[in-house]
PDB file of C-alpha atoms in Angstrom:
ATOM      1  CA  UNK M 149      79.459 133.105  78.849  1.00  0.00           C
ATOM      2  CA  UNK M 150      75.998 131.508  77.743  1.00  0.00           C
ATOM      3  CA  UNK M 151      77.566 130.397  74.946  1.00  0.00           C
ATOM      4  CA  UNK M 152      80.462 128.907  76.992  1.00  0.00           C
ATOM      5  CA  UNK M 153      78.189 127.114  79.211  1.00  0.00           C
ATOM      6  CA  UNK M 154      76.420 125.557  76.435  1.00  0.00           C
ATOM      7  CA  UNK M 155      79.573 124.227  74.824  1.00  0.00           C
ATOM      8  CA  UNK M 156      80.719 122.872  78.409  1.00  0.00           C
ATOM      9  CA  UNK M 157      77.097 121.157  78.762  1.00  0.00           C
ATOM     10  CA  UNK M 158      77.251 119.891  75.277  1.00  0.00           C
ATOM     11  CA  UNK M 159      80.582 118.182  75.896  1.00  0.00           C
ATOM     12  CA  UNK M 160      79.713 117.072  79.212  1.00  0.00           C
ATOM     13  CA  UNK M 161      76.604 115.164  77.942  1.00  0.00           C
ATOM     14  CA  UNK M 162      78.395 113.910  74.568  1.00  0.00           C
ATOM     15  CA  UNK M 163      76.621 110.482  73.787  1.00  0.00           C
ATOM     16  CA  UNK M 164      78.575 107.752  71.561  1.00  0.00           C
ATOM     17  CA  UNK M 165      75.721 108.143  69.498  1.00  0.00           C
ATOM     18  CA  UNK M 166      76.728 111.239  68.927  1.00  0.00           C
ATOM     19  CA  UNK M 167      79.201 109.843  66.671  1.00  0.00           C
ATOM     20  CA  UNK M 168      77.115 108.425  64.073  1.00  0.00           C
ATOM     21  CA  UNK M 169      77.727 110.118  60.685  1.00  0.00           C
ATOM     22  CA  UNK M 170      81.358 110.892  61.905  1.00  0.00           C
ATOM     23  CA  UNK M 171      84.679 109.621  60.557  1.00  0.00           C
ATOM     24  CA  UNK M 172      85.978 106.909  62.937  1.00  0.00           C
ATOM     25  CA  UNK M 173      88.435 108.116  65.007  1.00  0.00           C
ATOM     26  CA  UNK M 174      92.230 106.164  63.873  1.00  0.00           C
ATOM     27  CA  UNK M 175      93.861 103.890  66.421  1.00  0.00           C
ATOM     28  CA  UNK M 176      96.364 101.413  66.805  1.00  0.00           C
ATOM     29  CA  UNK M 177      96.473  98.877  69.346  1.00  0.00           C
ATOM     30  CA  UNK M 178      98.228  95.715  70.159  1.00  0.00           C
ATOM     31  CA  UNK M 179      95.992  92.567  69.974  1.00  0.00           C
ATOM     32  CA  UNK M 180      96.523  89.366  72.356  1.00  0.00           C
ATOM     33  CA  UNK M 181      98.434  87.700  69.366  1.00  0.00           C
ATOM     34  CA  UNK M 182     100.824  90.510  69.887  1.00  0.00           C
ATOM     35  CA  UNK M 183     100.580  92.436  66.541  1.00  0.00           C
ATOM     36  CA  UNK M 184      99.637  95.794  66.371  1.00  0.00           C
ATOM     37  CA  UNK M 185      96.463  96.481  64.397  1.00  0.00           C
ATOM     38  CA  UNK M 186      95.522 100.219  62.968  1.00  0.00           C
ATOM     39  CA  UNK M 187      91.887 100.664  62.224  1.00  0.00           C
ATOM     40  CA  UNK M 188      92.959 103.132  59.249  1.00  0.00           C
ATOM     41  CA  UNK M 189      94.182  99.701  57.326  1.00  0.00           C
ATOM     42  CA  UNK M 190      90.938  98.418  57.525  1.00  0.00           C
ATOM     43  CA  UNK M 191      89.397 100.821  55.314  1.00  0.00           C
ATOM     44  CA  UNK M 192      87.509  99.049  52.185  1.00  0.00           C
ATOM     45  CA  UNK M 193      85.948  96.894  54.591  1.00  0.00           C
ATOM     46  CA  UNK M 194      83.096  96.908  57.027  1.00  0.00           C
ATOM     47  CA  UNK M 195      84.224  97.248  60.718  1.00  0.00           C
ATOM     48  CA  UNK M 196      82.343  96.397  63.990  1.00  0.00           C
ATOM     49  CA  UNK M 197      84.299  97.699  66.989  1.00  0.00           C
ATOM     50  CA  UNK M 198      82.983  96.091  70.469  1.00  0.00           C
ATOM     51  CA  UNK M 199      84.296  97.726  73.649  1.00  0.00           C
ATOM     52  CA  UNK M 200      84.160  95.435  76.544  1.00  0.00           C
ATOM     53  CA  UNK M 201      85.486  95.010  79.693  1.00  0.00           C
ATOM     54  CA  UNK M 202      85.724  91.022  82.043  1.00  0.00           C
ATOM     55  CA  UNK M 203      83.593  92.675  84.679  1.00  0.00           C
ATOM     56  CA  UNK M 204      80.887  93.317  82.433  1.00  0.00           C
ATOM     57  CA  UNK M 205      78.227  90.360  82.407  1.00  0.00           C
ATOM     58  CA  UNK M 206      76.430  91.517  79.266  1.00  0.00           C
ATOM     59  CA  UNK M 207      79.958  91.782  77.503  1.00  0.00           C
ATOM     60  CA  UNK M 208      80.147  88.006  78.224  1.00  0.00           C
ATOM     61  CA  UNK M 209      76.972  87.432  77.122  1.00  0.00           C
ATOM     62  CA  UNK M 210      77.498  88.870  73.861  1.00  0.00           C
ATOM     63  CA  UNK M 211      80.820  88.111  72.542  1.00  0.00           C
ATOM     64  CA  UNK M 212      79.934  84.303  71.539  1.00  0.00           C
ATOM     65  CA  UNK M 213      77.448  85.812  69.312  1.00  0.00           C
ATOM     66  CA  UNK M 214      79.535  88.387  68.081  1.00  0.00           C
ATOM     67  CA  UNK M 215      81.675  85.703  67.128  1.00  0.00           C
ATOM     68  CA  UNK M 216      78.977  83.563  65.238  1.00  0.00           C
ATOM     69  CA  UNK M 217      78.421  86.981  63.184  1.00  0.00           C
ATOM     70  CA  UNK M 218      82.211  87.283  62.419  1.00  0.00           C
ATOM     71  CA  UNK M 219      82.196  83.631  61.365  1.00  0.00           C
ATOM     72  CA  UNK M 220      79.137  84.389  59.102  1.00  0.00           C
ATOM     73  CA  UNK M 221      80.244  87.726  57.468  1.00  0.00           C
ATOM     74  CA  UNK M 222      83.773  87.340  57.516  1.00  0.00           C
ATOM     75  CA  UNK M 223      84.224  86.471  54.068  1.00  0.00           C
ATOM     76  CA  UNK M 224      82.186  89.098  52.978  1.00  0.00           C
ATOM     77  CA  UNK M 225      84.162  91.816  54.285  1.00  0.00           C
ATOM     78  CA  UNK M 226      83.279  92.103  58.040  1.00  0.00           C
ATOM     79  CA  UNK M 227      86.382  93.087  60.340  1.00  0.00           C
ATOM     80  CA  UNK M 228      85.408  92.116  64.085  1.00  0.00           C
ATOM     81  CA  UNK M 229      87.770  94.190  66.422  1.00  0.00           C
ATOM     82  CA  UNK M 230      87.284  93.451  69.911  1.00  0.00           C
ATOM     83  CA  UNK M 231      88.520  96.259  72.428  1.00  0.00           C
ATOM     84  CA  UNK M 232      89.056  95.469  75.957  1.00  0.00           C
ATOM     85  CA  UNK M 233      89.481  98.258  78.314  1.00  0.00           C
ATOM     86  CA  UNK M 234      90.839  96.587  81.461  1.00  0.00           C
ATOM     87  CA  UNK M 235      94.471  97.379  83.151  1.00  0.00           C
ATOM     88  CA  UNK M 236      94.954  93.605  83.705  1.00  0.00           C
ATOM     89  CA  UNK M 237      95.476  91.853  80.043  1.00  0.00           C
ATOM     90  CA  UNK M 238      95.531  88.515  81.572  1.00  0.00           C
ATOM     91  CA  UNK M 239      91.860  88.741  82.553  1.00  0.00           C
ATOM     92  CA  UNK M 240      91.133  89.711  79.032  1.00  0.00           C
ATOM     93  CA  UNK M 241      92.993  86.954  77.566  1.00  0.00           C
ATOM     94  CA  UNK M 242      91.710  84.470  80.024  1.00  0.00           C
ATOM     95  CA  UNK M 243      87.973  85.367  79.093  1.00  0.00           C
ATOM     96  CA  UNK M 244      88.617  85.485  75.290  1.00  0.00           C
ATOM     97  CA  UNK M 245      89.845  82.052  75.836  1.00  0.00           C
ATOM     98  CA  UNK M 246      87.227  80.658  78.103  1.00  0.00           C
ATOM     99  CA  UNK M 247      84.701  81.971  75.495  1.00  0.00           C
ATOM    100  CA  UNK M 248      86.445  80.774  72.434  1.00  0.00           C
ATOM    101  CA  UNK M 249      86.505  84.224  70.220  1.00  0.00           C
ATOM    102  CA  UNK M 250      87.936  83.827  67.036  1.00  0.00           C
ATOM    103  CA  UNK M 251      88.247  87.608  66.271  1.00  0.00           C
ATOM    104  CA  UNK M 252      91.257  89.854  67.112  1.00  0.00           C
ATOM    105  CA  UNK M 253      91.094  91.156  70.991  1.00  0.00           C
ATOM    106  CA  UNK M 254      92.916  94.502  71.040  1.00  0.00           C
ATOM    107  CA  UNK M 255      94.239  96.112  74.376  1.00  0.00           C
ATOM    108  CA  UNK M 256      93.266  99.754  75.507  1.00  0.00           C
ATOM    109  CA  UNK M 257      94.946  99.409  78.801  1.00  0.00           C
ATOM    110  CA  UNK M 258      94.793 103.435  79.213  1.00  0.00           C
ATOM    111  CA  UNK M 259      91.102 103.550  77.362  1.00  0.00           C
ATOM    112  CA  UNK M 260      92.591 106.163  74.959  1.00  0.00           C
ATOM    113  CA  UNK M 261      90.548 104.715  72.404  1.00  0.00           C
ATOM    114  CA  UNK M 262      87.575 104.057  74.687  1.00  0.00           C
ATOM    115  CA  UNK M 263      87.831 108.083  75.521  1.00  0.00           C
ATOM    116  CA  UNK M 264      87.891 108.551  71.789  1.00  0.00           C
ATOM    117  CA  UNK M 265      84.767 106.465  71.250  1.00  0.00           C
ATOM    118  CA  UNK M 266      83.072 108.323  74.391  1.00  0.00           C
ATOM    119  CA  UNK M 267      82.677 105.211  76.437  1.00  0.00           C
ATOM    120  CA  UNK M 268      80.028 105.645  78.937  1.00  0.00           C
ATOM    121  CA  UNK M 269      77.875 101.969  78.935  1.00  0.00           C
ATOM    122  CA  UNK M 270      79.485  98.772  78.316  1.00  0.00           C
ATOM    123  CA  UNK M 271      79.428  96.851  75.890  1.00  0.00           C
ATOM    124  CA  UNK M 272      79.515  99.473  73.338  1.00  0.00           C
ATOM    125  CA  UNK M 273      79.162  98.324  69.654  1.00  0.00           C
ATOM    126  CA  UNK M 274      80.224 100.744  66.822  1.00  0.00           C
ATOM    127  CA  UNK M 275      79.696  99.852  62.994  1.00  0.00           C
ATOM    128  CA  UNK M 276      81.880 101.779  60.724  1.00  0.00           C
ATOM    129  CA  UNK M 277      81.312 101.651  56.633  1.00  0.00           C
ATOM    130  CA  UNK M 278      83.921 101.047  54.200  1.00  0.00           C
ATOM    131  CA  UNK M 279      84.797 104.488  53.706  1.00  0.00           C
ATOM    132  CA  UNK M 280      85.570 104.857  57.387  1.00  0.00           C
ATOM    133  CA  UNK M 281      82.151 106.470  58.713  1.00  0.00           C
ATOM    134  CA  UNK M 282      80.494 105.480  61.792  1.00  0.00           C
ATOM    135  CA  UNK M 283      77.041 104.576  60.826  1.00  0.00           C
ATOM    136  CA  UNK M 284      75.726 102.778  63.954  1.00  0.00           C
ATOM    137  CA  UNK M 285      76.177 102.466  67.719  1.00  0.00           C
ATOM    138  CA  UNK M 286      74.544 100.464  70.194  1.00  0.00           C
ATOM    139  CA  UNK M 287      75.236 100.819  73.628  1.00  0.00           C
ATOM    140  CA  UNK M 288      75.040  98.007  75.962  1.00  0.00           C
ATOM    141  CA  UNK M 289      73.316  94.642  75.392  1.00  0.00           C
ATOM    142  CA  UNK M 290      70.195  92.552  75.853  1.00  0.00           C
ATOM    143  CA  UNK M 291      69.716  89.300  74.222  1.00  0.00           C
ATOM    144  CA  UNK M 292      68.235  90.310  70.515  1.00  0.00           C
ATOM    145  CA  UNK M 293      70.622  93.120  69.759  1.00  0.00           C
ATOM    146  CA  UNK M 294      72.687  90.648  67.662  1.00  0.00           C
ATOM    147  CA  UNK M 295      69.502  90.975  65.172  1.00  0.00           C
ATOM    148  CA  UNK M 296      70.195  94.686  65.053  1.00  0.00           C
ATOM    149  CA  UNK M 297      73.756  93.968  64.094  1.00  0.00           C
ATOM    150  CA  UNK M 298      72.880  91.550  61.756  1.00  0.00           C
ATOM    151  CA  UNK M 299      70.557  93.676  59.875  1.00  0.00           C
ATOM    152  CA  UNK M 300      72.946  96.750  59.861  1.00  0.00           C
ATOM    153  CA  UNK M 301      76.001  94.781  58.369  1.00  0.00           C
ATOM    154  CA  UNK M 302      73.933  93.166  55.777  1.00  0.00           C
ATOM    155  CA  UNK M 303      72.796  96.823  54.668  1.00  0.00           C
ATOM    156  CA  UNK M 304      76.494  97.782  55.016  1.00  0.00           C
ATOM    157  CA  UNK M 305      78.119  94.946  53.308  1.00  0.00           C
ATOM    158  CA  UNK M 306      75.719  95.520  50.358  1.00  0.00           C
ATOM    159  CA  UNK M 307      76.296  99.009  49.680  1.00  0.00           C
TER     160      UNK M 307
END
């Protein structure tokens, strides 16, 4: 009985940071450009997943900075997949257009991928190495966080 209680408690309080060191959960989602993108097809590249929603102020602040990272490191092997969790895809499309992001925006309207990555704060940024292992997770956003991403990205791109 105690063991069952501990298991339930550990699942209930699972954090996205618990994913570090584990293989990234595969998924396929439709993009705003109407193409299906599968995570497993990105093996061999460093992948940055960024989960966001239109109602999230820090997400709006972070997205243009992620676009700068994408522009700078794309040729070195960075794949940035932005995953919107809103049910209303039109609002997501409008926000992406307004912010002028150049990276793919994927639509997780059922929040299936968000659940697999244990989202409990927005935005959530996940860095995945070339072998598909989650190496870094950042919850929320404050100015300066993008420097952390840059340091981790450089490390992963140079491996």
